[in-house]
mmCIF file of C-alpha atoms in Angstrom:
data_model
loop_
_atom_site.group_PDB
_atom_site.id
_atom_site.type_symbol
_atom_site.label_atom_id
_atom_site.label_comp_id
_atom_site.label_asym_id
_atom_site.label_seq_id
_atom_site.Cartn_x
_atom_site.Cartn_y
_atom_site.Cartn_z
ATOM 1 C CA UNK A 15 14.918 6.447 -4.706
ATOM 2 C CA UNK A 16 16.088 5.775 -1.709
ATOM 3 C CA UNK A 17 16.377 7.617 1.884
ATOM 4 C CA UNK A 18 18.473 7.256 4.852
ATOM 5 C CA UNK A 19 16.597 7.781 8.244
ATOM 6 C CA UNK A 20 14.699 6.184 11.155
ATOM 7 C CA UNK A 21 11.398 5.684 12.609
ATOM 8 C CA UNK A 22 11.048 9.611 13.141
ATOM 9 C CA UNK A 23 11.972 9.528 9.398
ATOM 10 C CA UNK A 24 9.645 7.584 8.006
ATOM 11 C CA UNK A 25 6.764 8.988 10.264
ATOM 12 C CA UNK A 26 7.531 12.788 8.814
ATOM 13 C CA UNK A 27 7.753 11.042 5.257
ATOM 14 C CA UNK A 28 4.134 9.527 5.552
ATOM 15 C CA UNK A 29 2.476 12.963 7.447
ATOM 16 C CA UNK A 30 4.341 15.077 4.420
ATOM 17 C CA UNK A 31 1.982 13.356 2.129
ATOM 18 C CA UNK A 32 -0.965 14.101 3.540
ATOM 19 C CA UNK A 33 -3.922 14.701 3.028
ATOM 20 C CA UNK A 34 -3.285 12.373 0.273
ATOM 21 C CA UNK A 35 -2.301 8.193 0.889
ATOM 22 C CA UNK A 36 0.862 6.886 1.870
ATOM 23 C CA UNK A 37 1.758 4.284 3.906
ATOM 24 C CA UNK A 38 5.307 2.228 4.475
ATOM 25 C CA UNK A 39 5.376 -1.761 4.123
ATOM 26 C CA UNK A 40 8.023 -4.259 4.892
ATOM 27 C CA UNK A 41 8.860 -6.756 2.256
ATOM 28 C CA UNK A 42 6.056 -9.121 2.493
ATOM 29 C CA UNK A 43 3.591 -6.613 1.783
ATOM 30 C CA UNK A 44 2.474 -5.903 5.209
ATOM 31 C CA UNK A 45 1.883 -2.529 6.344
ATOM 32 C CA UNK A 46 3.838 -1.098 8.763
ATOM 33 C CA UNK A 47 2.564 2.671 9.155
ATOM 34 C CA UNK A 48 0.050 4.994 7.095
ATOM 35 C CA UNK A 49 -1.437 8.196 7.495
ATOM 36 C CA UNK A 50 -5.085 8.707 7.544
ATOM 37 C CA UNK A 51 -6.073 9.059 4.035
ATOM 38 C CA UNK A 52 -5.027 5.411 3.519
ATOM 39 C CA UNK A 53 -9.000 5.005 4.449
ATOM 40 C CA UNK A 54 -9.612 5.121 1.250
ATOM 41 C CA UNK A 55 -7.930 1.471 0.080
ATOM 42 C CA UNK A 56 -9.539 -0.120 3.664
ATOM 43 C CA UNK A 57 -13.240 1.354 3.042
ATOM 44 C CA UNK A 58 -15.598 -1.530 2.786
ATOM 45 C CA UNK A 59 -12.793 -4.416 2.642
ATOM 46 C CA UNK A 60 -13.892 -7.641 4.879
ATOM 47 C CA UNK A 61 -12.639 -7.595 8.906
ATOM 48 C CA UNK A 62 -10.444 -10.574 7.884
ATOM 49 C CA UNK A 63 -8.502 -8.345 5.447
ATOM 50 C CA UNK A 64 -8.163 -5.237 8.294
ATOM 51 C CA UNK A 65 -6.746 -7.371 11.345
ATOM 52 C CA UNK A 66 -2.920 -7.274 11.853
ATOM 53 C CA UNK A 67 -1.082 -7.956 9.919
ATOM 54 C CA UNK A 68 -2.822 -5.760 6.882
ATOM 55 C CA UNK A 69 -1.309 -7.224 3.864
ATOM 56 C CA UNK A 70 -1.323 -4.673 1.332
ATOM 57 C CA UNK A 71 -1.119 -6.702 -1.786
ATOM 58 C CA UNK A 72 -3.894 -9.005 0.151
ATOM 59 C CA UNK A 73 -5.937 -6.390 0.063
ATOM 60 C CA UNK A 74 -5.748 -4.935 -3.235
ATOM 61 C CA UNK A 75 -6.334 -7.787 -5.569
ATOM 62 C CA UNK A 76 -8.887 -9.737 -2.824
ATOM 63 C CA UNK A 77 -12.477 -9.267 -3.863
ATOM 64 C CA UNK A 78 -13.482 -8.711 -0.357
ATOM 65 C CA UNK A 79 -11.174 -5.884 -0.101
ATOM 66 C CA UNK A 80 -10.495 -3.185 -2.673
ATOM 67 C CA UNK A 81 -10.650 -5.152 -5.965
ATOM 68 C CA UNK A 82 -14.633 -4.660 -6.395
ATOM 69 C CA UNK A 83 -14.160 -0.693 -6.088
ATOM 70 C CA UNK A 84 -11.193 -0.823 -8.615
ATOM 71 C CA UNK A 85 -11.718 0.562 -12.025
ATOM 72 C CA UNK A 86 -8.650 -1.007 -13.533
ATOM 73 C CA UNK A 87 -8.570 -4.188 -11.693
ATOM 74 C CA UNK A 88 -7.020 -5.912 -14.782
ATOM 75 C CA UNK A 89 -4.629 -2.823 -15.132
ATOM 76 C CA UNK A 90 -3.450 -3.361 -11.486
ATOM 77 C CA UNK A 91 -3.403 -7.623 -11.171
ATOM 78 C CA UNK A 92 -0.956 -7.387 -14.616
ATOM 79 C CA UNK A 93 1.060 -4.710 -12.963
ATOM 80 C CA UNK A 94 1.502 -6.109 -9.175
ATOM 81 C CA UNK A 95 0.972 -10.096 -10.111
ATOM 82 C CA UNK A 96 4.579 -10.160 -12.270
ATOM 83 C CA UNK A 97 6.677 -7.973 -9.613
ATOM 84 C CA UNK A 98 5.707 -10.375 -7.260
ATOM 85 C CA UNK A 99 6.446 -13.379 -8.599
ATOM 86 C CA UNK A 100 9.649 -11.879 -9.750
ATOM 87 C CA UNK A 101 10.208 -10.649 -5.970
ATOM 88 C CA UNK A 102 9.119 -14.665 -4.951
ATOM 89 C CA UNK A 103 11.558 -16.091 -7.045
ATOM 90 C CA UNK A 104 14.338 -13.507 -6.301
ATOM 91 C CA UNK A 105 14.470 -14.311 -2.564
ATOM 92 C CA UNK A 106 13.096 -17.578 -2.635
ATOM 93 C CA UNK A 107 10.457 -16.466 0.583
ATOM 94 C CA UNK A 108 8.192 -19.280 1.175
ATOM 95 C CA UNK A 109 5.878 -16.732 2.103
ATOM 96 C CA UNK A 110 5.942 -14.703 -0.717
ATOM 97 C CA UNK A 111 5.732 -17.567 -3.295
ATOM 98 C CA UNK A 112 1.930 -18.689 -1.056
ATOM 99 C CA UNK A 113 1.199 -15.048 -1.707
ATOM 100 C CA UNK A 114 1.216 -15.328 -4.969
ATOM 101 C CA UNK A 115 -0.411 -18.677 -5.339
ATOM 102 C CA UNK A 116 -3.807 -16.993 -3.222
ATOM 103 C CA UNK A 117 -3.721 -14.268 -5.448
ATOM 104 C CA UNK A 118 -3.609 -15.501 -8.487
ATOM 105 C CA UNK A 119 -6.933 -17.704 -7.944
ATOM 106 C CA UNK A 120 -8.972 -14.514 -7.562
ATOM 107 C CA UNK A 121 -8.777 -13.453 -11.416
ATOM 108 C CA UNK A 122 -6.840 -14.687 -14.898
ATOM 109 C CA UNK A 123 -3.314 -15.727 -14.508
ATOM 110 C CA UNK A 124 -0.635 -12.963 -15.165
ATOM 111 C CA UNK A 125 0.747 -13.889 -18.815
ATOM 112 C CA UNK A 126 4.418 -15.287 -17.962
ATOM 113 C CA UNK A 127 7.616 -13.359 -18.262
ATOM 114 C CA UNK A 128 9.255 -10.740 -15.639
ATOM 115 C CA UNK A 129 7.896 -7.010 -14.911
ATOM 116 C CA UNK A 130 7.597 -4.658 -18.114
ATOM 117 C CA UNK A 131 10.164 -2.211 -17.152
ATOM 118 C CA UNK A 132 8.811 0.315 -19.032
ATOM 119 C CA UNK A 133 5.912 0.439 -16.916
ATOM 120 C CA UNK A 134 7.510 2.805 -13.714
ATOM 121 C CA UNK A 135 4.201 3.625 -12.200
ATOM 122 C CA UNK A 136 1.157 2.328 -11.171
ATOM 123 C CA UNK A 137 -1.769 3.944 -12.024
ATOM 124 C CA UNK A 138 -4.451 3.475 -9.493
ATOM 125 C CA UNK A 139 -8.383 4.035 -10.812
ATOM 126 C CA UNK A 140 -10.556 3.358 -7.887
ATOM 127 C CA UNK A 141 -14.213 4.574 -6.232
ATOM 128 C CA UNK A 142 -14.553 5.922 -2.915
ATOM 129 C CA UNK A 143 -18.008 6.542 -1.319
ATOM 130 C CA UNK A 144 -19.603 7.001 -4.785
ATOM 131 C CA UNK A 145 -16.372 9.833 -6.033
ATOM 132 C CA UNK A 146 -13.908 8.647 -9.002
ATOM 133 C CA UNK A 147 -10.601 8.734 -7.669
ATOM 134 C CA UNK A 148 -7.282 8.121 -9.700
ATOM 135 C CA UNK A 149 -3.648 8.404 -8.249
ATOM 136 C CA UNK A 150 -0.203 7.165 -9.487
ATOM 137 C CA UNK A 151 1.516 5.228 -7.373
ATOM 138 C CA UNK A 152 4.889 5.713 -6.183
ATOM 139 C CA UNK A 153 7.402 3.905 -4.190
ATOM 140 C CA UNK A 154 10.718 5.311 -2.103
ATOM 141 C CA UNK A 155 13.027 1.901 -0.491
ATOM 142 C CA UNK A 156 14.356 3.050 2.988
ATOM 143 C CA UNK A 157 17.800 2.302 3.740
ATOM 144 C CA UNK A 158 20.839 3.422 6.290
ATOM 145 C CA UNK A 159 24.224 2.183 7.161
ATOM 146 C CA UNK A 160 24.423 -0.400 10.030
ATOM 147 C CA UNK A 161 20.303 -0.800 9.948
ATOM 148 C CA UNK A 162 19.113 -3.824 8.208
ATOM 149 C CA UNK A 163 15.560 -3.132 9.883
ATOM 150 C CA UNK A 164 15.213 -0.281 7.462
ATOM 151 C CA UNK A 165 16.471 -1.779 4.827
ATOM 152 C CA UNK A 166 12.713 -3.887 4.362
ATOM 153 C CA UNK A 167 10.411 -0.845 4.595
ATOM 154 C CA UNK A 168 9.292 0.901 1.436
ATOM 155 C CA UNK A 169 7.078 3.876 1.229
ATOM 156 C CA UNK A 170 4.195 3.781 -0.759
ATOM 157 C CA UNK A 171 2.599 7.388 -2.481
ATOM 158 C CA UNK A 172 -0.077 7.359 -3.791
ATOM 159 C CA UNK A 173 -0.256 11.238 -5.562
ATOM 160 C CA UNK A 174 -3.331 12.694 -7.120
ATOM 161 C CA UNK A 175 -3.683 11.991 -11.437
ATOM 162 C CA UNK A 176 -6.713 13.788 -12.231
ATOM 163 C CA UNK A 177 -8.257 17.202 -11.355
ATOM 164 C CA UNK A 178 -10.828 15.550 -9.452
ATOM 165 C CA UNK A 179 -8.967 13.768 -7.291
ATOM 166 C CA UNK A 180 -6.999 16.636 -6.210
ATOM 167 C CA UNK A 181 -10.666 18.534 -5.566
ATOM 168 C CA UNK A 182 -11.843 15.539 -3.641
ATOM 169 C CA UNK A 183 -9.351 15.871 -1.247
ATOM 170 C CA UNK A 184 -8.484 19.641 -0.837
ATOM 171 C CA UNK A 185 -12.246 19.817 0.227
ATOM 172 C CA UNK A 186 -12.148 16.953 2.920
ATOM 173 C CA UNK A 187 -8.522 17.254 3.992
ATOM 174 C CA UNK A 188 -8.699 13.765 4.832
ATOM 175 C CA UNK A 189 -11.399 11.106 3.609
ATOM 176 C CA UNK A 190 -12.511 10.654 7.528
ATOM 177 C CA UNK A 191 -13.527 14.318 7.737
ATOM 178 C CA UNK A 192 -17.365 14.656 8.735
ATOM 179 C CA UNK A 193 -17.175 11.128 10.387
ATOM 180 C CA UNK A 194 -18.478 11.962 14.103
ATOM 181 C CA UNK A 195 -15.696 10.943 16.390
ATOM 182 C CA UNK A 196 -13.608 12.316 19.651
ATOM 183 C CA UNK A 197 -10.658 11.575 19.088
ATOM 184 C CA UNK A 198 -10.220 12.991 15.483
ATOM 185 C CA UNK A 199 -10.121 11.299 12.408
ATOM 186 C CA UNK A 200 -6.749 9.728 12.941
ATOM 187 C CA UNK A 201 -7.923 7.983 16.113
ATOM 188 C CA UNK A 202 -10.411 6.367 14.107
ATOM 189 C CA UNK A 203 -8.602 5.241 11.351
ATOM 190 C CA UNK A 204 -6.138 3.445 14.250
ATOM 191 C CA UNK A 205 -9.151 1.817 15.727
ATOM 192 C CA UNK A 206 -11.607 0.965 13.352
ATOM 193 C CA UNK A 207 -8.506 -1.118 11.639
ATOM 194 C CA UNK A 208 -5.847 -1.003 14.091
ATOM 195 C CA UNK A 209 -3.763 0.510 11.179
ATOM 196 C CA UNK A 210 -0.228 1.753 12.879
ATOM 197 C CA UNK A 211 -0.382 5.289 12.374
ATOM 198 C CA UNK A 212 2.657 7.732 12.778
ATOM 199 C CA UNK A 213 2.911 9.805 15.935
ATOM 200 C CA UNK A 214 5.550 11.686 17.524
ATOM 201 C CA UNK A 215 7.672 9.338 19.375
ATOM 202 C CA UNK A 216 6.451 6.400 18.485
ATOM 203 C CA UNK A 217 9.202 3.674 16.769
ATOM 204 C CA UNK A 218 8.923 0.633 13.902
ATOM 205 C CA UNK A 219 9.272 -1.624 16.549
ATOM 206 C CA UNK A 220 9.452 -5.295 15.035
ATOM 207 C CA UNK A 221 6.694 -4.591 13.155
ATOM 208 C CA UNK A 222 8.453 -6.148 9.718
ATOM 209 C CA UNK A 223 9.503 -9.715 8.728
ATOM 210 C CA UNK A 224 12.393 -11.149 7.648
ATOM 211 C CA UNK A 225 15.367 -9.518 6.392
ATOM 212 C CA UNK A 226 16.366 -7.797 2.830
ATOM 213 C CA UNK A 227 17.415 -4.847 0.911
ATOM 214 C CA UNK A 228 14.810 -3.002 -1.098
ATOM 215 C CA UNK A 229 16.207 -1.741 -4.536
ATOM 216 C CA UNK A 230 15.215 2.074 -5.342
ATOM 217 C CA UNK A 231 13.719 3.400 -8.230
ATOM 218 C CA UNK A 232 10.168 2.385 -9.755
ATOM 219 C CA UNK A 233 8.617 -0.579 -7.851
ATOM 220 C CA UNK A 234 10.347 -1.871 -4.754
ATOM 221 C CA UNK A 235 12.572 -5.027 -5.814
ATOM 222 C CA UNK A 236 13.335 -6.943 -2.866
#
C-alpha cells in the first residue's frame, strides 16, 4: 500500500495509530518518527541500541534490545533475516549487506532461499513489564511525485492480535501512562531515547539515508 503525502502526512499517519505502535523508517532500518507507544519495543534495550540513529532491525533481533522479551524470537529472525538479505542483495547497500552479517551472529543462520511470500504479516509475540502482548505487523511504503525523500520512508503498524492486547492498551492509553513526568508521556519517550516523535510543524528533515523506492504491499521491498 502505498500513500502520497509529506512530513504533515506521515506525522497524522503515526498519531492515527495510537495508542497502539507505529513508527516510520527509512530504508536502512533506521527510525525516522514514532508515536509514544513505540515504548514498548525500546523498554529495557541497552543505551547503545537507543542513541541516534535507532536501528529498528538492530534492535529487534539484538539480545540487548528486544530479542530477550520476544516470545517468537525464532518466528521473527526467519521472517526479517530473509527480507533483508533479499533487500541487501537487491540494492547492493554496503550497509545493508554489514547489517545482515551482525545479525545473523546473534542466533542460527536463516535457511537460504528468498522471503516466503505467503507469509504477508509479521506476527509479533512479545512481554512488556510482565503483560503478554501480541500484534501483527504491518507496513505502508510512502511515495509522491517529484519527492524521492519520501520515497525511503515506510510506516510500520503494529495492530493489536489478541484480546489482551487490545485490553492492555485501552486501559493505559499509552504504555508511559502512570510514569511521573511534566511534560507528558510523549516528552519522555523523546528524551529518555531521543526517539523523533511527530508534532505539529515539525518536518523529516534529512533524517533518512540514501536514496530508493519502497515497493507497497506486505513487507517493504526496497
Amino acid at each position: 500500500m502505498a500513500v502520497a503525502g509529506g512530513p504533515a502526512q506521515t506525522q497524522g499517519v503515526l498519531l492515527a495509530h495510537e495508542p497502539y505502535p507505529a513508527l516510520a523508517v527509512d530504508r536502512r532500518w533506521n527510525l525516522v518518527l514514532a508515536n509514544s507507544a513505540v515504548e514498548v519495543f525500546l523498554d529495557g534495550a541497552a543505551p547503545e541500541l537507543t542513541r541516534p540513529p535507532i536501528n529498528m532491525m538492530r534492535l529487534g533481533l539484538h539480545p540487548d534490545g528486544l530479542a530477550p522479551r520476544l516470545r517468537n524470537l525464532d518466528q521473527v529472525r526467519s521472517y526479517l533475516l530473509p527480507r533483508l538479505a533479499h533487500q541487501a542483495a537487491r540494492s547492493g547497500d554496503p550497509h545493508l549487506h554489514a547489517l545482515y552479517e551482525e545479525l545473523i551472529t546473534y542466533g542460527p543462520e536463516p535457511e537460504p532461499g528468498p522471503p516466503d511470500p505467503t507469509e504477508a504479516a509479521l506476527s509479533l509475540r512479545l512481554t512488556f513489564r510482565g503483560t503478554d502482548l501480541c500484534f501483527v505487523n504491518t507496513v505502508t511504503t510512502l511515495g509522491a511525485a517529484f519527492d524521492t525523500a519520501l520515497d525511503e520512508i515506510a510506516i510500520e503498524a503494529y495492530l493489536p492480535a489478541d484480546l489482551e492486547t487490545r485490553r492492555f492498551f485501552r486501559a493505559t492509553g499509552s504504555p508511559s501512562v502512570g510514569v511521573e513526568d511534566p511534560d507528558g508521556a510523549s516528552s519522555l519517550i523523546r528524551r529518555r531515547t531521543r526517539v523523533p516523535r511527530p508534532a505539529a510543524g515539525t518536518g523529516l528533515g534529512g533524517a533518512w539515508a540514501g536514496r530508493g523506492r519502497g515497493r507497497g504491499g506486505g513487507q517493504a521491498d526496497w
